[in-house]
Coordinates of C-alpha atoms in Angstrom, one line a residue:
X1089 CA 0.0 0.0 0.0
X1090 CA 1.2 3.5 -0.7
X1091 CA 0.1 6.9 0.5
X1092 CA -1.9 7.3 -2.7
X1093 CA -4.5 4.7 -1.5
X1094 CA -6.7 4.3 1.6
X1095 CA -6.4 0.5 1.5
X1096 CA -4.4 -2.2 -0.4
X1097 CA -7.6 -3.9 -1.7
X1098 CA -9.0 -4.2 -5.2
X1099 CA -12.7 -4.7 -5.2
X1100 CA -14.4 -6.0 -8.4
X1101 CA -18.2 -5.7 -8.6
X1102 CA -20.6 -6.8 -11.3
X1103 CA -23.6 -4.6 -10.8
X1104 CA -25.8 -5.4 -13.9
X1105 CA -25.9 -5.7 -17.6
X1106 CA -24.9 -2.2 -18.6
X1107 CA -24.0 1.1 -17.1
X1108 CA -24.9 4.4 -18.8
X1109 CA -21.6 6.1 -18.7
X1110 CA -22.6 9.4 -20.3
X1111 CA -25.1 10.4 -17.6
X1112 CA -22.9 8.9 -14.9
X1113 CA -19.9 10.9 -16.0
X1114 CA -21.7 14.2 -15.6
X1115 CA -23.1 13.1 -12.2
X1116 CA -19.7 12.0 -10.7
X1117 CA -17.9 14.8 -12.5
X1118 CA -19.5 17.2 -10.1
X1119 CA -17.5 15.7 -7.2
X1120 CA -14.5 13.9 -8.7
X1121 CA -12.1 14.2 -11.6
X1122 CA -13.5 11.9 -14.4
X1123 CA -12.0 10.8 -17.7
X1124 CA -13.5 8.7 -20.4
X1125 CA -11.6 5.8 -22.1
X1126 CA -13.8 4.2 -24.8
X1127 CA -15.9 1.7 -22.7
X1128 CA -14.6 2.9 -19.3
X1129 CA -14.7 5.8 -16.9
X1130 CA -11.7 6.6 -14.8
X1131 CA -12.5 8.3 -11.5
X1132 CA -9.7 9.8 -9.4
X1133 CA -10.3 10.3 -5.7
X1134 CA -7.9 11.7 -3.1
X1135 CA -7.2 8.2 -1.8
X1136 CA -7.9 5.7 -4.6
X1137 CA -8.9 5.1 -8.2
X1138 CA -12.1 3.7 -9.6
X1139 CA -12.8 2.3 -13.1
X1140 CA -16.4 1.8 -14.3
X1141 CA -17.0 -0.3 -17.4
X1142 CA -20.1 0.1 -19.5
X1143 CA -20.8 -3.6 -19.4
X1144 CA -21.7 -3.4 -15.7
X1145 CA -18.4 -3.8 -13.9
X1146 CA -16.7 -1.5 -11.3
X1147 CA -13.1 -1.9 -10.2
X1148 CA -12.1 0.0 -7.0
X1149 CA -8.4 0.4 -6.2
X1150 CA -7.6 1.3 -2.6
X1151 CA -11.0 2.9 -1.9
X1152 CA -12.3 3.0 1.7
X1153 CA -15.7 1.4 2.4
X1154 CA -17.3 4.7 3.1
X1155 CA -16.2 6.1 -0.3
X1156 CA -17.4 2.9 -2.0
X1157 CA -20.8 3.3 -0.5
X1158 CA -20.9 7.0 -1.6
X1159 CA -20.0 6.1 -5.2
X1160 CA -22.4 3.1 -5.2
X1161 CA -25.3 5.5 -4.5
X1162 CA -24.3 7.6 -7.5
X1163 CA -23.9 4.7 -9.8
X1164 CA -26.9 2.5 -9.1
X1165 CA -29.4 4.8 -10.9
X1166 CA -27.4 4.4 -14.1
X1167 CA -27.3 0.6 -14.1
X1168 CA -29.5 -1.3 -16.4
X1169 CA -30.8 -4.7 -15.3
X1170 CA -29.4 -4.3 -11.8
X1171 CA -28.3 -7.6 -10.3
X1172 CA -30.3 -8.6 -7.2
X1173 CA -27.3 -10.5 -5.9
X1174 CA -24.0 -8.7 -6.5
X1175 CA -21.1 -10.6 -7.9
X1176 CA -18.0 -9.5 -6.1
X1177 CA -14.3 -10.5 -6.0
X1178 CA -11.5 -9.2 -3.9
X1179 CA -7.7 -8.9 -4.6
X1180 CA -4.8 -7.4 -2.8
X1181 CA -2.2 -5.1 -4.4
X1182 CA 1.1 -3.5 -3.7
X1183 CA 3.3 -1.1 -5.6
X1184 CA 7.0 -2.1 -6.1
X1185 CA 8.9 0.2 -8.4
X1186 CA 11.7 -2.3 -9.1
X1187 CA 9.4 -5.2 -9.9
X1188 CA 7.6 -6.3 -13.1
X1189 CA 3.8 -6.5 -13.0
X1190 CA 2.8 -9.9 -11.7
X1191 CA -0.1 -11.7 -10.0
X1192 CA 0.3 -14.5 -7.6
X1193 CA -2.3 -16.0 -5.3
X1194 CA -4.7 -13.1 -5.9
X1195 CA -1.9 -10.7 -5.0
X1196 CA -1.2 -8.1 -7.6
X1197 CA 2.3 -6.5 -7.7
X1198 CA 2.4 -3.2 -9.7
X1199 CA 5.5 -1.4 -11.1
X1200 CA 3.7 1.9 -10.5
X1201 CA 0.2 3.3 -9.6
X1202 CA -0.3 5.3 -12.8
X1203 CA -3.8 5.5 -14.2
X1204 CA -2.9 3.7 -17.4
X1205 CA -1.3 0.8 -15.5
X1206 CA -4.3 0.4 -13.2
X1207 CA -6.7 0.6 -16.2
X1208 CA -4.8 -2.1 -18.1
X1209 CA -5.0 -4.5 -15.2
X1210 CA -8.7 -3.5 -14.6
X1211 CA -9.6 -4.5 -18.1
X1212 CA -8.6 -8.1 -17.4
X1213 CA -10.3 -8.1 -13.9
X1214 CA -13.5 -6.7 -15.4
X1215 CA -13.6 -9.3 -18.2
X1216 CA -13.0 -12.1 -15.7
X1217 CA -16.0 -10.9 -13.7
X1218 CA -18.3 -10.7 -16.7
X1219 CA -17.0 -14.0 -18.0
X1220 CA -17.8 -15.5 -14.6
X1221 CA -21.4 -14.4 -14.9
X1222 CA -21.7 -16.0 -18.4
X1223 CA -20.1 -19.2 -17.0
X1224 CA -22.7 -19.5 -14.2
X1225 CA -25.6 -18.7 -16.6
X1226 CA -24.5 -21.3 -19.2
X1227 CA -23.8 -23.9 -16.6
X1228 CA -27.2 -23.4 -14.9
X1229 CA -29.0 -23.6 -18.2
X1230 CA -27.3 -26.8 -19.2
X1231 CA -27.9 -28.3 -15.7
X1232 CA -31.6 -27.3 -15.6
X1233 CA -32.2 -28.9 -19.1
X1234 CA -30.0 -32.0 -18.8
X1235 CA -33.1 -34.1 -18.1
X1236 CA -34.3 -33.5 -21.6
X1237 CA -31.6 -35.5 -23.4
X1238 CA -31.8 -38.3 -20.8
X1239 CA -35.6 -38.5 -21.2
X1240 CA -35.3 -38.6 -25.0
X1241 CA -32.7 -41.3 -24.9
X1242 CA -34.8 -43.4 -22.5
X1243 CA -38.3 -43.0 -23.9
X1244 CA -37.7 -41.7 -27.4
X1245 CA -39.7 -38.6 -26.8
X1246 CA -40.0 -35.5 -24.6
X1247 CA -43.1 -35.5 -22.4
X1248 CA -43.9 -31.8 -23.0
X1249 CA -46.7 -30.0 -24.9
X1250 CA -45.9 -27.9 -27.9
X1251 CA -46.4 -24.8 -25.8
X1252 CA -44.0 -26.0 -23.1
X1253 CA -41.5 -26.8 -25.8
X1254 CA -41.8 -23.3 -27.3
X1255 CA -41.2 -21.8 -23.9
X1256 CA -38.1 -23.9 -23.4
X1257 CA -36.8 -23.0 -26.8
X1258 CA -37.4 -19.3 -26.0
X1259 CA -35.5 -19.6 -22.7
X1260 CA -32.5 -21.4 -24.3
X1261 CA -32.4 -18.9 -27.2
X1262 CA -32.6 -16.0 -24.8
X1263 CA -29.7 -17.3 -22.7
X1264 CA -27.6 -18.0 -25.8
X1265 CA -28.4 -14.5 -27.2
X1266 CA -27.5 -12.7 -24.0
X1267 CA -24.1 -14.3 -23.9
X1268 CA -23.4 -13.9 -27.7
X1269 CA -24.4 -10.3 -27.6
X1270 CA -21.6 -9.5 -25.1
X1271 CA -19.2 -12.2 -26.4
X1272 CA -17.0 -9.6 -28.1
X1273 CA -16.3 -8.1 -24.6
X1274 CA -14.1 -11.2 -24.0
X1275 CA -11.7 -10.3 -26.8
X1276 CA -8.7 -8.0 -26.3
X1277 CA -10.2 -4.6 -25.5
X1278 CA -10.1 -1.9 -28.2
X1279 CA -8.4 0.3 -25.6
X1280 CA -5.1 -1.4 -26.4
X1281 CA -5.3 -0.3 -30.1
X1282 CA -4.8 3.2 -28.8
X1283 CA -2.4 2.3 -26.0
X1284 CA -0.4 -0.8 -27.3
X1285 CA 2.4 -0.2 -24.8
X1286 CA -0.1 -1.2 -22.0
X1287 CA -1.2 -4.5 -23.6
X1288 CA 1.5 -6.6 -22.0
X1289 CA 0.2 -5.7 -18.5
X1290 CA -3.3 -6.7 -19.5
X1291 CA -2.0 -10.0 -21.0
X1292 CA -0.1 -10.9 -17.8
X1293 CA -3.2 -10.6 -15.7
X1294 CA -5.5 -12.3 -18.2
X1295 CA -3.1 -15.3 -18.3
X1296 CA -3.3 -15.6 -14.5
X1297 CA -7.1 -15.4 -14.7
X1298 CA -7.2 -18.1 -17.5
X1299 CA -9.4 -15.9 -19.6
X1300 CA -8.6 -17.6 -22.9
X1301 CA -9.2 -21.2 -21.7
X1302 CA -12.4 -20.1 -19.9
X1303 CA -13.6 -18.4 -23.1
X1304 CA -13.0 -21.6 -25.0
X1305 CA -14.9 -23.6 -22.4
X1306 CA -17.7 -21.2 -22.5
X1307 CA -17.9 -21.6 -26.3
X1308 CA -18.3 -25.4 -25.7
X1309 CA -21.1 -24.8 -23.3
X1310 CA -22.8 -22.5 -25.8
X1311 CA -22.5 -25.3 -28.3
X1312 CA -24.3 -27.6 -25.9
X1313 CA -27.1 -25.1 -25.4
X1314 CA -27.4 -24.8 -29.2
X1315 CA -27.7 -28.6 -29.4
X1316 CA -30.4 -28.6 -26.8
X1317 CA -32.2 -25.9 -28.7
X1318 CA -32.0 -27.8 -32.0
X1319 CA -33.2 -31.0 -30.2
X1320 CA -36.3 -29.2 -28.9
X1321 CA -36.9 -27.7 -32.3
X1322 CA -36.8 -31.2 -33.9
X1323 CA -39.2 -32.5 -31.2
X1324 CA -41.5 -29.6 -31.7
X1325 CA -41.6 -30.1 -35.4
X1326 CA -42.3 -33.8 -34.9
X1327 CA -45.2 -33.1 -32.6
X1328 CA -46.6 -30.6 -35.1
X1329 CA -46.2 -33.1 -38.0
X1330 CA -48.0 -35.7 -35.9
X1331 CA -50.8 -33.3 -35.1
X1332 CA -51.3 -32.5 -38.8
X1333 CA -51.2 -36.3 -39.6
X1334 CA -54.0 -36.9 -37.1
X1335 CA -56.1 -34.1 -38.5
X1336 CA -55.7 -35.6 -42.0
X1337 CA -56.6 -39.0 -40.8
X1338 CA -59.7 -37.7 -38.9
X1339 CA -60.8 -35.7 -42.0
X1340 CA -60.5 -38.8 -44.2
X1341 CA -62.4 -40.9 -41.7
X1342 CA -65.2 -38.3 -41.6
X1343 CA -65.3 -38.2 -45.4
X1344 CA -65.6 -42.0 -45.6
X1345 CA -68.4 -42.0 -43.0
X1346 CA -70.3 -39.3 -44.9
X1347 CA -69.8 -41.2 -48.2
X1348 CA -71.5 -44.4 -46.8
X1349 CA -74.2 -42.3 -45.1
X1350 CA -75.2 -40.8 -48.4

């Protein structure tokens, strides 16, 4: 910890789906110095630094609990789809001017406490938090629908009505769409196109957080969700075809009866 920070803690919070940075920048700018970097706001306080990412993540460096609460009150009204249960992670950091940036056992060692250094590291921490949310969402979806494939393998059909199948397809499609809509967030941020000299710091932290392997695993989970969706679509089409076949059979039967009656 240095004199520039109130604590030696890094707090990572995922508040919701999105944060409206334009309105928030004006609000917080009345109290603190604020600077915009593409998809992030940098907020400088007397004893700490805060970065707010437009995809719902806040990274607080060395901020006291009282200051966090004050900032949270300002931020909440600009959050879209606010999470009922906040996703939070905590790390510890220190500044060592003679050391290279590294991360060991959730302990971050920084070569300096410049805004650009903190922002480069924060990009990786923010992506990890968002990715964690996607991982939980995908895992829960697969687990909740695992019985479908087991039932189909055992009985040869899924004991659900066409309406129930439509709802399940809609839920699966919604989950997949929510993740794919934000999937580009998990690539190397565009911030590093403008500041390529900071990219190595980001890569060091992203390797520690296993961002690339986790993204690959998430892609596999999305493929599983897609397979579930296609399976339900095939079952729904089968039920619809069977329904049409029964209508044709009934109509033919009625026509035969009418023929003999006349």
